[in-house]
Amino acid sequence: MPATPTRVHLQRLRLLWRSAGWPSHDFVEVELLAAGWIERLQEADGRERLRVTDAGVAALAASLTRNRAARDAHETLVERVATEMQRAGRIAWRGLALRAGLPGEDGRTVWVNAMPDVYSIRHSTVEDYLEPAIHEIKVSRADLLGELRRPAKSAAYRALCGQCWFVIKAGIAETDEIPPEYGVLIGHDSHLELARPAPRRACKPDFATWMVLARATPLLPPDDAQSELG
């Protein structure tokens, strides 16, 4: 048995914690019982119920702490990238739900949903000068590799912008591990390092994207002296 619960074990622990604890009688629960993270209880009517032990609660709490730390690190880096885009004279959005049409194997259009961490355009009234860009932020190696294994999602990002970037936390990957279709920024504690510029191509937001932007609220300008200089 592993010293700490795996993702599958944690998912089952959460399920048992939220439910009445009725067992599935599978090998995941065998491992949880063997590790002492759950225990069996006998009901008055003879049925068996499972309960998360103190050790299981501690494992869930540790997992929650790790997840919060990763989420906070991700949000901090997203905010930094969005701020830098604004300082560069761009309008930035976070949390947009966009849709890209990709060519399918049978010639039909396949629609793929995309939620880029940061989407931005230049502050211009000339459509040809907007230069839409997408920045996808990764603070863990597992998250980065998982994204790279989903080519449709990455292709959707590229279809929606003229510059596509991965912003990776320092130390989680080497630049050459990321396909050349993407620019790479390295997120250090104090600054962003340009590791590889993003290839540029002409791109205009399509009508569906414009409708999403019309319903969304762009980020407020950063409240600092550096932004006022622009």
XYZ file of N, CA and C in Angstrom:
690
model
N 0.830 -1.197 0.000
C 0.000 0.000 0.000
C 0.870 1.254 0.000
N 0.485 2.284 -0.745
C 1.246 3.529 -0.730
C 1.136 4.217 0.627
N 2.164 4.988 0.983
C 2.154 5.701 2.259
C 1.113 6.809 2.273
N 0.835 7.362 1.114
C -0.203 8.387 0.982
C -1.227 7.923 -0.045
N -2.471 8.339 0.093
C -3.506 7.876 -0.840
C -3.300 8.438 -2.239
N -3.585 7.610 -3.243
C -3.540 8.055 -4.634
C -4.779 8.876 -4.942
N -4.845 9.413 -6.167
C -6.011 10.202 -6.563
C -7.287 9.372 -6.486
N -7.214 8.103 -6.923
C -8.401 7.234 -6.876
C -8.844 7.028 -5.436
N -7.867 6.806 -4.532
C -8.207 6.623 -3.121
C -8.856 7.886 -2.549
N -8.303 9.053 -2.881
C -8.856 10.304 -2.363
C -10.272 10.544 -2.885
N -10.501 10.206 -4.155
C -11.852 10.366 -4.704
C -12.844 9.500 -3.948
N -12.439 8.273 -3.638
C -13.349 7.392 -2.902
C -13.533 7.874 -1.465
N -12.482 8.365 -0.835
C -12.609 8.898 0.516
C -13.587 10.061 0.557
N -13.491 10.952 -0.449
C -14.419 12.086 -0.501
C -15.856 11.596 -0.667
N -16.030 10.584 -1.534
C -17.364 10.038 -1.764
C -17.940 9.443 -0.485
N -17.119 8.689 0.239
C -17.585 8.081 1.479
C -17.848 9.132 2.550
N -17.031 10.181 2.567
C -17.220 11.249 3.554
C -18.543 11.974 3.327
N -18.892 12.197 2.039
C -20.105 12.955 1.730
C -21.370 12.105 1.801
N -21.220 10.799 1.647
C -22.388 9.918 1.578
C -22.618 9.243 2.931
N -23.562 8.337 2.938
C -23.832 7.576 4.154
C -22.826 6.453 4.372
N -21.913 6.282 3.406
C -20.855 5.300 3.586
C -21.186 3.897 3.135
N -22.147 3.759 2.227
C -22.479 2.408 1.783
C -21.390 1.902 0.851
N -20.907 0.685 1.063
C -19.728 0.190 0.344
C -20.017 -0.218 -1.090
N -18.955 -0.178 -1.888
C -19.007 -0.683 -3.263
C -18.452 -2.099 -3.348
N -17.747 -2.512 -2.301
C -17.148 -3.855 -2.265
C -16.210 -4.079 -3.449
N -15.338 -3.108 -3.705
C -14.345 -3.295 -4.751
C -12.940 -3.222 -4.139
N -11.914 -3.349 -4.991
C -10.549 -3.415 -4.480
C -10.024 -2.064 -4.015
N -10.637 -0.970 -4.466
C -10.250 0.338 -3.927
C -10.551 0.376 -2.434
N -11.725 -0.122 -2.046
C -12.082 -0.124 -0.633
C -11.254 -1.128 0.157
N -10.832 -2.201 -0.467
C -9.920 -3.139 0.195
C -8.634 -2.421 0.593
N -8.092 -1.618 -0.352
C -6.857 -0.887 -0.077
C -7.070 0.195 0.980
N -8.213 0.870 0.928
C -8.502 1.892 1.928
C -8.639 1.278 3.318
N -9.272 0.133 3.395
C -9.403 -0.556 4.677
C -8.047 -1.020 5.192
N -7.231 -1.584 4.308
C -5.918 -2.077 4.706
C -5.017 -0.953 5.206
N -5.170 0.231 4.623
C -4.341 1.369 5.025
C -4.868 2.051 6.285
N -6.077 1.702 6.708
C -6.649 2.311 7.899
C -7.312 3.646 7.649
N -7.588 3.967 6.384
C -8.222 5.254 6.065
C -9.741 5.180 6.178
N -10.301 3.979 6.141
C -11.718 3.780 6.414
C -11.857 2.564 7.327
N -13.049 2.430 7.947
C -13.316 1.266 8.800
C -14.735 0.778 8.542
N -14.957 -0.485 8.861
C -16.277 -1.087 8.659
C -17.095 -0.974 9.931
N -18.384 -0.654 9.766
C -19.320 -0.591 10.873
C -20.497 -1.503 10.577
N -21.003 -2.149 11.601
C -22.148 -3.041 11.431
C -23.407 -2.321 11.883
N -24.366 -2.188 10.961
C -25.633 -1.545 11.304
C -26.525 -2.519 12.071
N -27.551 -1.951 12.746
C -28.449 -2.776 13.551
C -29.210 -3.784 12.704
N -29.472 -3.435 11.447
C -30.226 -4.348 10.585
C -29.320 -5.363 9.899
N -28.024 -5.392 10.277
C -27.107 -6.373 9.713
C -26.315 -5.882 8.516
N -26.681 -4.721 7.980
C -25.942 -4.205 6.832
C -24.628 -3.585 7.281
N -23.682 -3.587 6.363
C -22.357 -3.047 6.658
C -22.238 -1.636 6.089
N -21.608 -0.752 6.856
C -21.372 0.620 6.416
C -19.903 0.944 6.608
N -19.408 1.862 5.788
C -18.020 2.287 5.898
C -17.956 3.704 6.442
N -16.923 3.968 7.255
C -16.741 5.296 7.819
C -15.283 5.718 7.651
N -15.093 6.986 7.295
C -13.743 7.520 7.166
C -13.151 7.686 8.556
N -11.963 7.123 8.765
C -11.297 7.190 10.070
C -10.601 8.542 10.244
N -10.037 8.744 11.432
C -9.266 9.964 11.672
C -8.075 10.048 10.715
N -7.468 8.899 10.433
C -6.352 8.895 9.483
C -6.831 9.275 8.088
N -8.017 8.831 7.718
C -8.584 9.201 6.422
C -8.911 10.681 6.348
N -9.443 11.223 7.459
C -9.731 12.658 7.498
C -8.440 13.460 7.352
N -7.370 13.002 8.016
C -6.085 13.692 7.902
C -5.572 13.649 6.473
N -5.762 12.514 5.773
C -5.335 12.399 4.379
C -6.134 13.355 3.492
N -7.437 13.465 3.749
C -8.266 14.402 2.981
C -7.846 15.846 3.244
N -7.552 16.162 4.503
C -7.133 17.525 4.842
C -5.806 17.872 4.176
N -4.867 16.917 4.141
C -3.582 17.160 3.491
C -3.763 17.379 1.998
N -4.664 16.597 1.401
C -4.942 16.760 -0.021
C -5.561 18.125 -0.297
N -6.464 18.568 0.568
C -7.106 19.877 0.410
C -6.076 20.998 0.498
N -5.137 20.860 1.420
C -4.084 21.869 1.574
C -3.215 21.936 0.328
N -2.850 20.771 -0.221
C -2.035 20.748 -1.441
C -2.787 21.365 -2.613
N -4.065 21.022 -2.744
C -4.859 21.555 -3.857
C -5.015 23.066 -3.752
N -5.211 23.564 -2.540
C -5.351 25.015 -2.359
C -4.048 25.728 -2.699
N -2.924 25.131 -2.292
C -1.629 25.748 -2.587
C -1.396 25.820 -4.092
N -1.721 24.726 -4.803
C -1.547 24.708 -6.253
C -2.471 25.714 -6.920
N -3.715 25.800 -6.439
C -4.665 26.743 -7.016
C -4.218 28.178 -6.779
N -3.721 28.467 -5.579
C -3.251 29.818 -5.277
C -2.058 30.185 -6.158
N -1.130 29.235 -6.364
C 0.031 29.496 -7.208
C -0.401 29.754 -8.646
N -1.390 28.987 -9.107
C -1.898 29.164 -10.463
C -2.550 30.532 -10.618
N -3.407 30.895 -9.672
C -4.111 32.170 -9.765
C -3.148 33.346 -9.681
N -2.104 33.214 -8.871
C -1.111 34.285 -8.760
C -0.402 34.511 -10.086
N -0.025 33.412 -10.759
C 0.676 33.533 -12.034
C -0.266 34.031 -13.130
N -1.514 33.602 -13.113
C -2.503 34.108 -14.077
C -2.645 35.617 -13.928
N -2.765 36.089 -12.691
C -2.923 37.521 -12.452
C -1.698 38.297 -12.932
N -0.509 37.729 -12.719
C 0.701 38.416 -13.155
C 0.746 38.536 -14.675
N 0.391 37.456 -15.376
C 0.396 37.493 -16.841
C -0.625 38.502 -17.355
N -1.825 38.487 -16.782
C -2.859 39.431 -17.217
C -2.404 40.869 -17.002
N -1.746 41.131 -15.883
C -1.249 42.474 -15.604
C -0.200 42.895 -16.623
N 0.704 41.971 -16.966
C 1.732 42.296 -17.955
C 1.116 42.569 -19.324
N 0.066 41.853 -19.681
C -0.610 42.125 -20.946
C -1.221 43.528 -20.937
N -1.805 43.911 -19.822
C -2.393 45.248 -19.728
C -1.318 46.328 -19.788
N -0.211 46.096 -19.141
C 0.890 47.065 -19.188
C 1.450 47.208 -20.604
N 1.292 46.145 -21.407
C 1.756 46.192 -22.794
C 0.721 46.840 -23.722
N -0.322 47.403 -23.158
C -1.319 48.093 -23.964
C -2.398 47.189 -24.518
N -2.669 46.071 -23.845
C -3.667 45.130 -24.321
C -4.863 45.100 -23.373
N -6.001 44.659 -23.904
C -7.203 44.427 -23.104
C -7.240 42.937 -22.793
N -7.410 42.596 -21.527
C -7.291 41.200 -21.109
C -8.564 40.715 -20.423
N -8.835 39.432 -20.621
C -9.953 38.747 -19.973
C -9.439 37.463 -19.330
N -10.108 37.068 -18.274
C -9.859 35.767 -17.647
C -11.152 34.973 -17.625
N -11.026 33.648 -17.725
C -12.181 32.770 -17.561
C -13.188 32.792 -18.687
N -12.773 33.172 -19.892
C -13.700 33.145 -21.023
C -13.998 31.706 -21.432
N -15.217 31.458 -21.839
C -15.608 30.159 -22.398
C -15.795 30.343 -23.901
N -14.796 29.927 -24.661
C -14.795 30.103 -26.112
C -15.019 28.767 -26.807
N -15.279 28.840 -28.116
C -15.490 27.617 -28.896
C -14.778 27.779 -30.225
N -14.015 26.753 -30.588
C -13.247 26.786 -31.833
C -13.706 25.674 -32.754
N -13.850 25.990 -34.031
C -14.201 24.983 -35.030
C -12.951 24.410 -35.668
N -12.741 23.119 -35.496
C -11.559 22.445 -36.030
C -11.968 21.472 -37.129
N -11.141 21.286 -38.142
C -11.482 20.321 -39.198
C -11.437 18.894 -38.678
N -12.526 18.145 -38.939
C -12.579 16.749 -38.522
C -12.061 15.824 -39.600
N -11.901 14.557 -39.252
C -11.362 13.579 -40.204
C -12.289 13.371 -41.392
N -13.592 13.538 -41.188
C -14.555 13.321 -42.275
C -14.871 14.605 -43.038
N -14.096 15.655 -42.778
C -14.328 16.924 -43.454
C -15.307 17.836 -42.744
N -15.984 17.330 -41.744
C -16.918 18.156 -40.998
C -16.177 18.953 -39.919
N -16.797 20.054 -39.511
C -16.219 20.882 -38.463
C -16.492 20.260 -37.101
N -15.455 20.140 -36.299
C -15.578 19.646 -34.933
C -15.433 20.836 -33.990
N -16.419 21.042 -33.140
C -16.397 22.186 -32.234
C -15.795 21.769 -30.901
N -14.793 22.514 -30.471
C -14.065 22.199 -29.237
C -14.163 23.397 -28.302
N -14.555 23.139 -27.059
C -14.627 24.204 -26.061
C -13.236 24.517 -25.531
N -12.983 25.780 -25.269
C -11.692 26.205 -24.749
C -11.911 27.298 -23.717
N -11.200 27.195 -22.600
C -11.271 28.209 -21.545
C -9.853 28.680 -21.229
N -9.320 29.574 -22.039
C -7.945 30.026 -21.807
C -7.819 30.787 -20.496
N -6.657 30.652 -19.866
C -6.432 31.364 -18.614
C -6.441 32.873 -18.839
N -5.773 33.325 -19.890
C -5.755 34.754 -20.225
C -5.942 34.900 -21.729
N -6.913 35.693 -22.127
C -7.139 36.038 -23.531
C -6.992 37.551 -23.630
N -6.259 38.016 -24.632
C -6.053 39.458 -24.738
C -5.986 39.894 -26.195
N -6.310 41.157 -26.402
C -6.183 41.783 -27.717
C -5.530 43.149 -27.527
N -4.935 43.644 -28.592
C -4.365 44.979 -28.527
C -5.467 46.022 -28.424
N -5.153 47.129 -27.784
C -6.116 48.220 -27.644
C -6.101 49.020 -28.946
N -6.904 48.580 -29.916
C -6.910 49.202 -31.245
C -8.321 49.173 -31.812
N -8.633 50.162 -32.619
C -9.918 50.192 -33.307
C -9.825 49.594 -34.703
N -8.644 49.144 -35.096
C -8.434 48.524 -36.400
C -8.382 47.011 -36.200
N -9.315 46.307 -36.805
C -9.435 44.867 -36.570
C -8.155 44.116 -36.914
N -7.471 44.530 -37.980
C -6.258 43.833 -38.395
C -5.123 43.975 -37.380
N -5.239 44.956 -36.480
C -4.158 45.212 -35.521
C -4.443 44.633 -34.128
N -5.517 43.892 -33.984
C -5.903 43.417 -32.656
C -4.947 42.356 -32.104
N -4.434 41.492 -32.959
C -3.462 40.462 -32.576
C -3.904 39.690 -31.325
N -5.005 38.947 -31.395
C -5.447 38.184 -30.227
C -4.393 37.177 -29.783
N -4.230 37.086 -28.467
C -3.234 36.170 -27.885
C -3.871 35.384 -26.751
N -3.396 34.165 -26.581
C -3.842 33.311 -25.485
C -2.626 32.881 -24.683
N -2.743 32.986 -23.364
C -1.708 32.512 -22.442
C -2.317 31.434 -21.549
N -1.751 30.264 -21.610
C -2.185 29.154 -20.764
C -1.130 28.937 -19.691
N -1.566 28.959 -18.430
C -0.634 28.951 -17.300
C -0.595 27.563 -16.676
N 0.617 27.084 -16.429
C 0.807 25.775 -15.796
C 1.805 25.905 -14.649
N 1.412 25.414 -13.472
C 2.299 25.486 -12.312
C 2.723 24.110 -11.832
N 2.227 23.057 -12.487
C 2.660 21.703 -12.135
C 3.004 20.937 -13.404
N 3.980 20.073 -13.292
C 4.403 19.289 -14.457
C 3.294 18.352 -14.921
N 2.580 17.744 -13.984
C 1.513 16.811 -14.350
C 0.431 17.524 -15.151
N 0.081 18.734 -14.738
C -0.944 19.502 -15.455
C -0.467 19.866 -16.856
N 0.804 20.256 -16.974
C 1.359 20.610 -18.278
C 1.356 19.407 -19.217
N 1.857 18.279 -18.734
C 1.922 17.090 -19.587
C 0.528 16.603 -19.952
N -0.412 16.722 -19.024
C -1.788 16.329 -19.326
C -2.381 17.171 -20.439
N -2.071 18.460 -20.438
C -2.577 19.339 -21.495
C -1.939 19.004 -22.837
N -0.636 18.732 -22.830
C 0.049 18.427 -24.081
C -0.430 17.109 -24.684
N -1.015 16.252 -23.854
C -1.547 14.977 -24.367
C -2.945 15.135 -24.955
N -3.496 16.356 -24.916
C -4.827 16.605 -25.488
C -4.683 17.561 -26.664
N -4.309 17.047 -27.819
C -4.018 17.927 -28.959
C -5.209 18.758 -29.417
N -6.429 18.259 -29.240
C -7.602 19.028 -29.684
C -7.741 20.316 -28.893
N -7.492 20.258 -27.592
C -7.604 21.452 -26.760
C -6.557 22.481 -27.166
N -5.320 22.018 -27.373
C -4.258 22.938 -27.781
C -4.535 23.516 -29.163
N -5.065 22.691 -30.070
C -5.405 23.177 -31.414
C -6.506 24.230 -31.347
N -7.428 24.075 -30.399
C -8.494 25.067 -30.237
C -7.916 26.407 -29.814
N -6.954 26.388 -28.913
C -6.305 27.637 -28.516
C -5.674 28.325 -29.724
N -4.938 27.553 -30.514
C -4.245 28.142 -31.662
C -5.230 28.700 -32.683
N -6.394 28.048 -32.817
C -7.388 28.513 -33.786
C -8.039 29.825 -33.358
N -7.967 30.142 -32.089
C -8.648 31.315 -31.558
C -7.753 32.539 -31.436
N -6.477 32.399 -31.792
C -5.580 33.529 -31.600
C -4.448 33.503 -32.617
N -3.724 34.599 -32.679
C -2.563 34.683 -33.558
C -1.265 34.410 -32.844
N -1.297 34.399 -31.508
C -0.137 34.054 -30.694
C -0.615 33.182 -29.541
N 0.010 32.034 -29.381
C -0.381 31.123 -28.311
C 0.846 30.841 -27.434
N 0.665 31.005 -26.130
C 1.777 30.888 -25.189
C 1.472 29.867 -24.095
N 2.516 29.184 -23.649
C 2.484 28.477 -22.382
C 3.335 29.267 -21.404
N 2.761 29.565 -20.260
C 3.499 30.200 -19.171
C 3.669 29.138 -18.101
N 4.902 28.725 -17.860
C 5.155 27.612 -16.954
C 5.936 28.084 -15.740
N 5.586 27.552 -14.609
C 6.324 27.854 -13.391
C 7.754 27.355 -13.532
N 8.701 28.138 -13.082
C 10.113 27.780 -13.201
C 10.371 26.421 -12.560
N 11.048 25.559 -13.321
C 11.469 24.270 -12.787
C 10.599 23.088 -13.144
N 9.408 23.313 -13.743
C 8.531 22.167 -13.997
C 8.790 21.531 -15.362
N 9.465 22.215 -16.264
C 9.717 21.657 -17.600
C 10.788 22.476 -18.298
N 11.379 21.857 -19.322
C 12.324 22.550 -20.178
C 11.575 23.140 -21.380
N 12.120 24.194 -21.922
C 11.454 24.869 -23.038
C 11.236 23.936 -24.220
N 12.236 23.085 -24.523
C 12.118 22.230 -25.706
C 11.117 21.092 -25.517
N 10.535 20.946 -24.326
C 9.476 19.953 -24.124
C 8.135 20.457 -24.661
N 8.037 21.743 -24.905
C 6.792 22.343 -25.378
C 6.875 22.502 -26.890
N 5.862 22.064 -27.628
C 5.899 22.121 -29.099
C 6.225 23.514 -29.617
N 6.890 23.596 -30.771
C 7.335 24.891 -31.298
C 6.200 25.805 -31.738
N 4.966 25.304 -31.790
C 3.837 26.164 -32.154
C 3.513 27.183 -31.059
N 4.124 27.037 -29.892
C 3.799 27.878 -28.754
C 5.017 28.679 -28.310
N 4.743 29.915 -27.874
C 5.763 30.657 -27.165
C 5.843 30.161 -25.733
N 6.956 30.437 -25.072
C 7.155 29.963 -23.704
C 7.632 31.121 -22.830
N 6.917 31.334 -21.746
C 7.335 32.257 -20.697
C 7.565 31.451 -19.424
N 8.634 31.758 -18.711
C 8.951 31.086 -17.460
C 8.559 32.007 -16.311
N 7.727 31.491 -15.423
C 7.284 32.278 -14.283
C 8.197 32.084 -13.091
N 9.015 33.080 -12.788
C 9.854 33.088 -11.591
C 9.121 33.814 -10.468
N 9.670 33.770 -9.280
C 9.013 34.424 -8.151
C 8.892 35.930 -8.359
N 9.852 36.527 -9.057
C 9.876 37.978 -9.171
C 9.598 38.507 -10.569
N 9.620 37.643 -11.576
C 9.478 38.157 -12.936
C 9.111 37.033 -13.900
N 8.734 37.431 -15.121
C 8.490 36.497 -16.216
C 9.683 36.535 -17.152
N 10.190 35.369 -17.497
C 11.343 35.264 -18.400
C 10.890 34.771 -19.771
N 11.253 35.483 -20.814
C 10.936 35.048 -22.168
C 11.904 33.941 -22.566
N 11.385 32.717 -22.692
C 12.215 31.589 -23.090
C 12.152 31.344 -24.587
N 10.985 31.627 -25.200
C 10.846 31.460 -26.646
C 9.655 32.287 -27.127
N 9.866 33.160 -28.129
C 8.738 33.947 -28.627
C 7.694 33.065 -29.303
N 6.458 33.494 -29.238
C 5.373 32.754 -29.892
C 5.351 33.077 -31.377
N 5.209 32.053 -32.218
C 5.013 32.327 -33.652
C 3.767 33.181 -33.855
N 3.843 34.115 -34.787
C 2.711 35.009 -35.048
C 2.068 34.653 -36.388
N 0.772 34.767 -36.426
C 0.055 34.616 -37.686
C -1.150 35.545 -37.646
N -1.610 35.930 -38.813
C -2.762 36.825 -38.887
C -4.004 36.113 -38.344
N -4.740 36.802 -37.496
C -5.950 36.204 -36.909
C -6.882 37.319 -36.460
N -8.166 37.169 -36.793
C -9.192 38.090 -36.329
C -10.209 37.300 -35.508
N -10.681 37.840 -34.394
C -11.723 37.153 -33.636
C -12.955 36.916 -34.500
N -13.494 35.705 -34.459
C -14.697 35.425 -35.238
C -15.926 35.977 -34.505
N -17.086 35.847 -35.153
C -18.296 36.449 -34.600
C -18.643 35.854 -33.237
N -18.497 34.522 -33.096
C -18.829 33.880 -31.821
C -17.941 34.411 -30.700
N -16.660 34.621 -30.999
C -15.751 35.155 -29.987
C -16.129 36.583 -29.619
N -16.483 37.391 -30.633
C -16.916 38.755 -30.357
C -18.139 38.767 -29.446
N -19.057 37.839 -29.643
C -20.247 37.783 -28.800
C -19.878 37.450 -27.354
N -18.920 36.536 -27.179
C -18.458 36.214 -25.826
C -17.803 37.430 -25.185
N -16.965 38.130 -25.949
C -16.303 39.318 -25.421
C -17.310 40.411 -25.070
N -18.372 40.522 -25.869
C -19.386 41.545 -25.606
C -20.126 41.286 -24.300
N -20.276 40.002 -23.952
C -20.986 39.658 -22.712
C -20.065 39.650 -21.499
N -18.758 39.581 -21.739
C -17.797 39.479 -20.636
C -17.291 40.862 -20.241
N -16.664 40.923 -19.076
C -16.081 42.174 -18.578
C -14.563 42.047 -18.582
N -13.878 42.915 -19.298
C -12.415 42.844 -19.277
C -11.876 43.211 -17.907
N -10.649 42.786 -17.640
C -10.036 43.085 -16.358
C -9.787 44.582 -16.217
N -9.943 45.076 -15.001
C -9.647 46.474 -14.740
C -8.149 46.726 -14.873
N -7.756 47.913 -15.305
C -6.324 48.214 -15.415
C -5.629 48.042 -14.070
N -4.376 47.597 -14.072
C -3.650 47.431 -12.811
C -3.497 48.765 -12.093
N -3.693 48.743 -10.810
C -3.624 49.969 -10.012
C -2.203 50.159 -9.491
N -1.308 50.521 -10.407
C 0.068 50.754 -9.973
C 0.683 51.875 -10.817
N 1.805 52.363 -10.344
C 2.456 53.503 -11.014
C 2.930 53.146 -12.401
N 3.368 51.894 -12.582
C 3.914 51.488 -13.875
C 2.846 51.544 -14.954
N 1.604 51.158 -14.614
C 0.543 51.186 -15.614
C 0.187 52.621 -15.974
N 0.309 53.547 -15.004
C -0.035 54.928 -15.284
C 0.945 55.566 -16.255
N 2.178 55.046 -16.289
C 3.158 55.599 -17.215
C 2.779 55.320 -18.656
N 1.999 54.241 -18.902
C 1.611 53.910 -20.263
C 0.563 54.858 -20.779
